[in-house]
């Protein structure tokens, strides 16, 4: 069974966000070419996730993605969804997606995202 396509919105003006995408560039390009993942700049589509109640600042703070079924993934859940669709990283998505690890990952991701968001605002990465 084929997984639904995943559309990921992120802040391209954030150097850390871009570095994360660049770091996995080869794997992510293969997933994108296969139609499994599409990456979109929230700065170009600030209302893209309004139907979920998510505004541009929400996406600047945490990764957001929607699959073909309309399921919204936020934060570490979004990272898991990306890894599950990225060649060579599915094992990582499966591991971080385990219930106890997922709970810990959410807390760690959210704290890191809060610090990164505050840093981006101070540096004017908008």
Coordinates of N, CA and C in Angstrom, one line a residue:
X1 N 0.8 -1.2 0.0 CA 0.0 0.0 0.0 C 0.9 1.2 0.0
X2 N 0.6 2.2 -0.9 CA 1.4 3.4 -1.0 C 0.9 4.4 0.0
X3 N 1.9 5.1 0.7 CA 1.6 6.1 1.6 C 1.1 7.4 0.8
X4 N 0.2 8.1 1.4 CA -0.3 9.4 0.8 C 0.8 10.4 0.7
X5 N 0.8 11.2 -0.3 CA 1.7 12.3 -0.5 C 1.7 13.2 0.7
X6 N 2.8 13.8 1.1 CA 2.9 14.7 2.2 C 3.3 16.0 1.8
X7 N 2.6 17.1 2.1 CA 3.0 18.4 1.8 C 3.5 19.1 3.1
X8 N 4.7 19.5 3.1 CA 5.3 20.1 4.3 C 5.5 21.6 4.1
X9 N 5.0 22.4 5.0 CA 5.3 23.8 5.0 C 6.3 24.1 6.1
X10 N 7.3 25.0 5.7 CA 8.3 25.4 6.6 C 8.7 26.8 6.3
X11 N 9.5 27.4 7.2 CA 10.0 28.8 7.1 C 11.3 28.8 6.4
X12 N 11.3 29.1 5.1 CA 12.6 29.1 4.3 C 13.5 30.2 4.8
X13 N 13.0 31.2 5.5 CA 13.9 32.3 6.0 C 14.6 31.9 7.3
X14 N 14.3 30.8 7.8 CA 15.0 30.3 9.0 C 16.2 29.6 8.6
X15 N 17.4 30.0 9.0 CA 18.7 29.3 8.6 C 18.7 27.9 9.1
X16 N 18.2 27.6 10.3 CA 18.3 26.3 10.8 C 17.3 25.4 10.1
X17 N 16.1 25.9 9.8 CA 15.1 25.1 9.0 C 15.7 24.7 7.6
X18 N 16.3 25.7 7.0 CA 16.9 25.4 5.6 C 18.1 24.5 5.8
X19 N 18.9 24.6 6.8 CA 20.0 23.7 7.0 C 19.5 22.2 7.2
X20 N 18.4 22.1 7.9 CA 17.8 20.8 8.1 C 17.4 20.1 6.8
X21 N 16.8 20.9 6.0 CA 16.3 20.4 4.6 C 17.6 20.1 3.8
X22 N 18.6 21.1 3.8 CA 19.8 20.8 3.0 C 20.6 19.6 3.5
X23 N 20.6 19.4 4.8 CA 21.3 18.3 5.3 C 20.8 16.9 4.8
X24 N 19.6 16.8 4.6 CA 19.0 15.6 4.0 C 18.7 15.7 2.6
X25 N 19.2 16.7 1.9 CA 18.9 17.0 0.5 C 18.7 15.8 -0.4
X26 N 19.7 15.0 -0.5 CA 19.7 13.9 -1.4 C 18.5 12.9 -1.2
X27 N 18.3 12.6 0.1 CA 17.2 11.7 0.4 C 15.9 12.4 0.2
X28 N 15.8 13.6 0.5 CA 14.5 14.4 0.4 C 14.2 14.6 -1.1
X29 N 15.2 14.8 -1.9 CA 15.0 15.0 -3.3 C 14.4 13.7 -3.9
X30 N 15.0 12.6 -3.5 CA 14.4 11.3 -4.0 C 13.0 11.1 -3.6
X31 N 12.6 11.5 -2.4 CA 11.3 11.4 -1.9 C 10.4 12.3 -2.7
X32 N 10.9 13.5 -2.9 CA 10.1 14.6 -3.7 C 9.9 14.1 -5.1
X33 N 10.9 13.6 -5.7 CA 10.8 13.1 -7.1 C 9.8 12.0 -7.2
X34 N 9.7 11.1 -6.2 CA 8.8 10.0 -6.2 C 7.4 10.5 -5.9
X35 N 7.2 11.7 -5.6 CA 5.9 12.3 -5.3 C 5.4 12.0 -3.8
X36 N 6.4 11.6 -3.0 CA 6.0 11.3 -1.6 C 6.0 12.5 -0.7
X37 N 6.8 13.5 -1.0 CA 6.9 14.7 -0.2 C 7.0 15.9 -1.1
X38 N 6.4 17.0 -0.7 CA 6.5 18.3 -1.4 C 6.8 19.3 -0.3
X39 N 7.7 20.2 -0.5 CA 8.1 21.2 0.5 C 7.6 22.5 -0.1
X40 N 7.0 23.3 0.8 CA 6.4 24.6 0.4 C 6.9 25.7 1.5
X41 N 7.1 26.9 0.9 CA 7.5 28.0 1.8 C 6.3 28.7 2.3
X42 N 6.1 28.7 3.6 CA 5.0 29.3 4.2 C 4.9 30.8 4.0
X43 N 6.1 31.4 3.8 CA 6.2 32.8 3.6 C 5.5 33.2 2.2
X44 N 5.4 32.3 1.3 CA 4.8 32.6 0.0 C 3.3 32.2 0.1
X45 N 2.9 31.4 1.1 CA 1.5 31.0 1.2 C 1.0 31.1 2.7
X46 N 1.0 32.3 3.2 CA 0.7 32.4 4.7 C -0.6 31.9 5.1
X47 N -1.6 31.7 4.2 CA -2.9 31.2 4.6 C -3.1 29.8 4.3
X48 N -2.0 29.1 3.9 CA -2.1 27.7 3.4 C -2.8 26.7 4.4
X49 N -2.6 26.9 5.7 CA -3.2 26.0 6.7 C -4.3 26.7 7.5
X50 N -4.8 27.7 7.0 CA -5.9 28.4 7.8 C -7.1 27.5 8.1
X51 N -7.4 26.6 7.2 CA -8.5 25.7 7.5 C -8.3 24.8 8.8
X52 N -7.0 24.7 9.2 CA -6.7 23.9 10.4 C -6.5 24.9 11.6
X53 N -6.7 26.2 11.4 CA -6.5 27.2 12.4 C -5.0 27.5 12.6
X54 N -4.2 27.2 11.7 CA -2.7 27.5 11.8 C -2.4 28.6 10.9
X55 N -1.8 29.6 11.5 CA -1.3 30.8 10.8 C 0.2 30.8 10.5
X56 N 0.7 31.8 9.9 CA 2.1 31.8 9.5 C 3.0 31.7 10.7
X57 N 2.7 32.3 11.8 CA 3.5 32.2 13.0 C 3.6 30.8 13.5
X58 N 2.5 30.1 13.4 CA 2.5 28.7 13.9 C 3.4 27.8 13.1
X59 N 3.5 28.1 11.8 CA 4.3 27.3 10.9 C 5.8 27.8 11.1
X60 N 6.0 29.0 11.3 CA 7.3 29.5 11.6 C 7.9 28.9 12.9
X61 N 7.0 28.6 13.8 CA 7.4 28.0 15.1 C 7.7 26.5 15.0
X62 N 6.8 25.8 14.2 CA 6.9 24.3 14.1 C 6.6 23.9 12.7
X63 N 7.3 22.8 12.3 CA 6.9 22.3 11.0 C 5.5 21.8 11.0
X64 N 4.8 22.0 9.8 CA 3.5 21.5 9.6 C 3.4 20.7 8.3
X65 N 2.6 19.7 8.3 CA 2.4 19.0 7.0 C 1.0 18.4 7.0
X66 N 0.6 18.2 5.7 CA -0.8 17.6 5.5 C -0.6 16.5 4.5
X67 N -1.2 15.3 4.8 CA -1.1 14.3 3.8 C -2.3 14.3 2.9
X68 N -2.3 13.4 1.9 CA -3.4 13.4 0.9 C -4.8 13.1 1.5
X69 N -4.8 12.5 2.7 CA -6.1 12.3 3.3 C -6.6 13.5 4.2
X70 N -5.7 14.5 4.2 CA -6.1 15.7 5.0 C -5.7 15.7 6.4
X71 N -4.8 14.7 6.8 CA -4.4 14.6 8.2 C -3.2 15.7 8.4
X72 N -3.4 16.4 9.5 CA -2.4 17.4 9.8 C -1.3 16.8 10.8
X73 N -0.1 17.1 10.5 CA 1.1 16.7 11.3 C 1.8 17.9 11.8
X74 N 2.1 18.1 13.0 CA 2.7 19.3 13.6 C 3.9 18.8 14.4
X75 N 5.0 19.6 14.3 CA 6.2 19.5 15.2 C 6.9 18.1 14.9
X76 N 7.1 17.4 16.0 CA 7.8 16.1 15.9 C 7.0 15.1 15.2
X77 N 5.7 15.2 15.2 CA 4.9 14.3 14.4 C 5.1 14.5 12.9
X78 N 5.3 15.8 12.6 CA 5.7 16.1 11.2 C 7.0 15.5 10.8
X79 N 8.0 15.6 11.7 CA 9.3 15.0 11.4 C 9.2 13.5 11.2
X80 N 8.4 12.9 12.1 CA 8.2 11.4 11.9 C 7.6 11.1 10.5
X81 N 6.6 11.9 10.2 CA 5.9 11.7 8.9 C 6.9 11.8 7.7
X82 N 7.8 12.8 7.8 CA 8.8 13.0 6.8 C 9.8 11.8 6.8
X83 N 10.3 11.4 7.9 CA 11.3 10.3 8.0 C 10.7 9.0 7.4
X84 N 9.4 8.8 7.7 CA 8.7 7.6 7.2 C 8.7 7.5 5.7
X85 N 8.7 8.7 5.1 CA 8.6 8.8 3.6 C 10.0 9.0 2.9
X86 N 11.1 9.2 3.7 CA 12.4 9.5 3.2 C 13.2 8.2 3.1
X87 N 13.7 7.9 1.9 CA 14.5 6.7 1.7 C 15.7 6.7 2.7
X88 N 15.9 5.6 3.4 CA 17.0 5.5 4.4 C 16.6 6.0 5.8
X89 N 15.5 6.7 5.9 CA 15.2 7.2 7.3 C 13.9 6.6 7.9
X90 N 13.3 5.7 7.2 CA 12.0 5.1 7.7 C 12.2 4.5 9.0
X91 N 13.4 3.9 9.3 CA 13.7 3.3 10.6 C 13.7 4.3 11.7
X92 N 14.2 5.5 11.4 CA 14.2 6.6 12.4 C 12.7 7.1 12.7
X93 N 11.9 7.2 11.6 CA 10.5 7.5 11.8 C 9.8 6.5 12.6
X94 N 10.1 5.2 12.4 CA 9.5 4.1 13.2 C 9.9 4.2 14.6
X95 N 11.2 4.4 14.9 CA 11.7 4.5 16.2 C 11.1 5.7 17.0
X96 N 11.2 6.9 16.4 CA 10.7 8.1 17.1 C 9.2 8.0 17.2
X97 N 8.5 7.3 16.3 CA 7.1 7.1 16.4 C 6.5 6.2 17.4
X98 N 7.4 5.5 18.1 CA 7.0 4.6 19.2 C 6.4 5.4 20.3
X99 N 5.3 4.9 21.0 CA 4.6 5.7 21.9 C 5.4 6.5 23.0
X100 N 6.3 5.8 23.7 CA 7.0 6.5 24.8 C 8.0 7.5 24.2
X101 N 8.7 7.0 23.1 CA 9.7 7.9 22.5 C 9.0 9.1 21.8
X102 N 7.9 8.9 21.2 CA 7.1 10.0 20.6 C 6.8 11.1 21.6
X103 N 6.4 10.6 22.8 CA 6.0 11.6 23.9 C 7.2 12.4 24.3
X104 N 8.4 11.8 24.4 CA 9.6 12.5 24.7 C 10.0 13.4 23.6
X105 N 9.9 12.9 22.4 CA 10.3 13.7 21.2 C 9.4 15.0 21.1
X106 N 8.2 14.9 21.4 CA 7.3 16.0 21.3 C 7.7 17.1 22.3
X107 N 8.1 16.7 23.5 CA 8.5 17.7 24.5 C 9.9 18.3 24.1
X108 N 10.8 17.5 23.6 CA 12.1 18.0 23.2 C 12.0 18.9 22.0
X109 N 11.2 18.5 21.0 CA 11.0 19.3 19.8 C 10.4 20.6 20.1
X110 N 9.3 20.6 20.9 CA 8.6 21.8 21.3 C 9.5 22.8 22.0
X111 N 10.3 22.4 22.9 CA 11.3 23.3 23.6 C 12.3 23.8 22.6
X112 N 12.9 23.0 21.8 CA 13.8 23.5 20.8 C 13.2 24.5 19.8
X113 N 11.9 24.1 19.4 CA 11.2 25.0 18.5 C 11.0 26.4 19.1
X114 N 10.6 26.4 20.4 CA 10.4 27.7 21.1 C 11.7 28.5 21.1
X115 N 12.8 27.9 21.4 CA 14.1 28.6 21.5 C 14.4 29.1 20.1
X116 N 14.3 28.3 19.1 CA 14.6 28.6 17.7 C 13.7 29.8 17.2
X117 N 12.4 29.7 17.5 CA 11.5 30.7 17.1 C 11.9 32.1 17.7
X118 N 12.2 32.1 19.0 CA 12.6 33.3 19.7 C 13.9 33.9 19.1
X119 N 14.9 33.0 18.8 CA 16.1 33.4 18.1 C 15.9 34.0 16.7
X120 N 15.0 33.4 15.9 CA 14.7 33.9 14.6 C 14.0 35.3 14.7
X121 N 13.2 35.5 15.7 CA 12.5 36.8 15.8 C 13.5 37.8 16.2
X122 N 14.4 37.5 17.1 CA 15.5 38.5 17.5 C 16.4 38.8 16.3
X123 N 16.7 37.8 15.5 CA 17.6 38.0 14.4 C 16.9 38.6 13.1
X124 N 15.5 38.7 13.2 CA 14.8 39.2 12.1 C 14.7 38.3 10.8
X125 N 14.7 37.0 11.1 CA 14.6 36.0 10.0 C 13.1 35.8 9.6
X126 N 12.5 36.9 9.1 CA 11.1 36.8 8.6 C 11.1 37.3 7.2

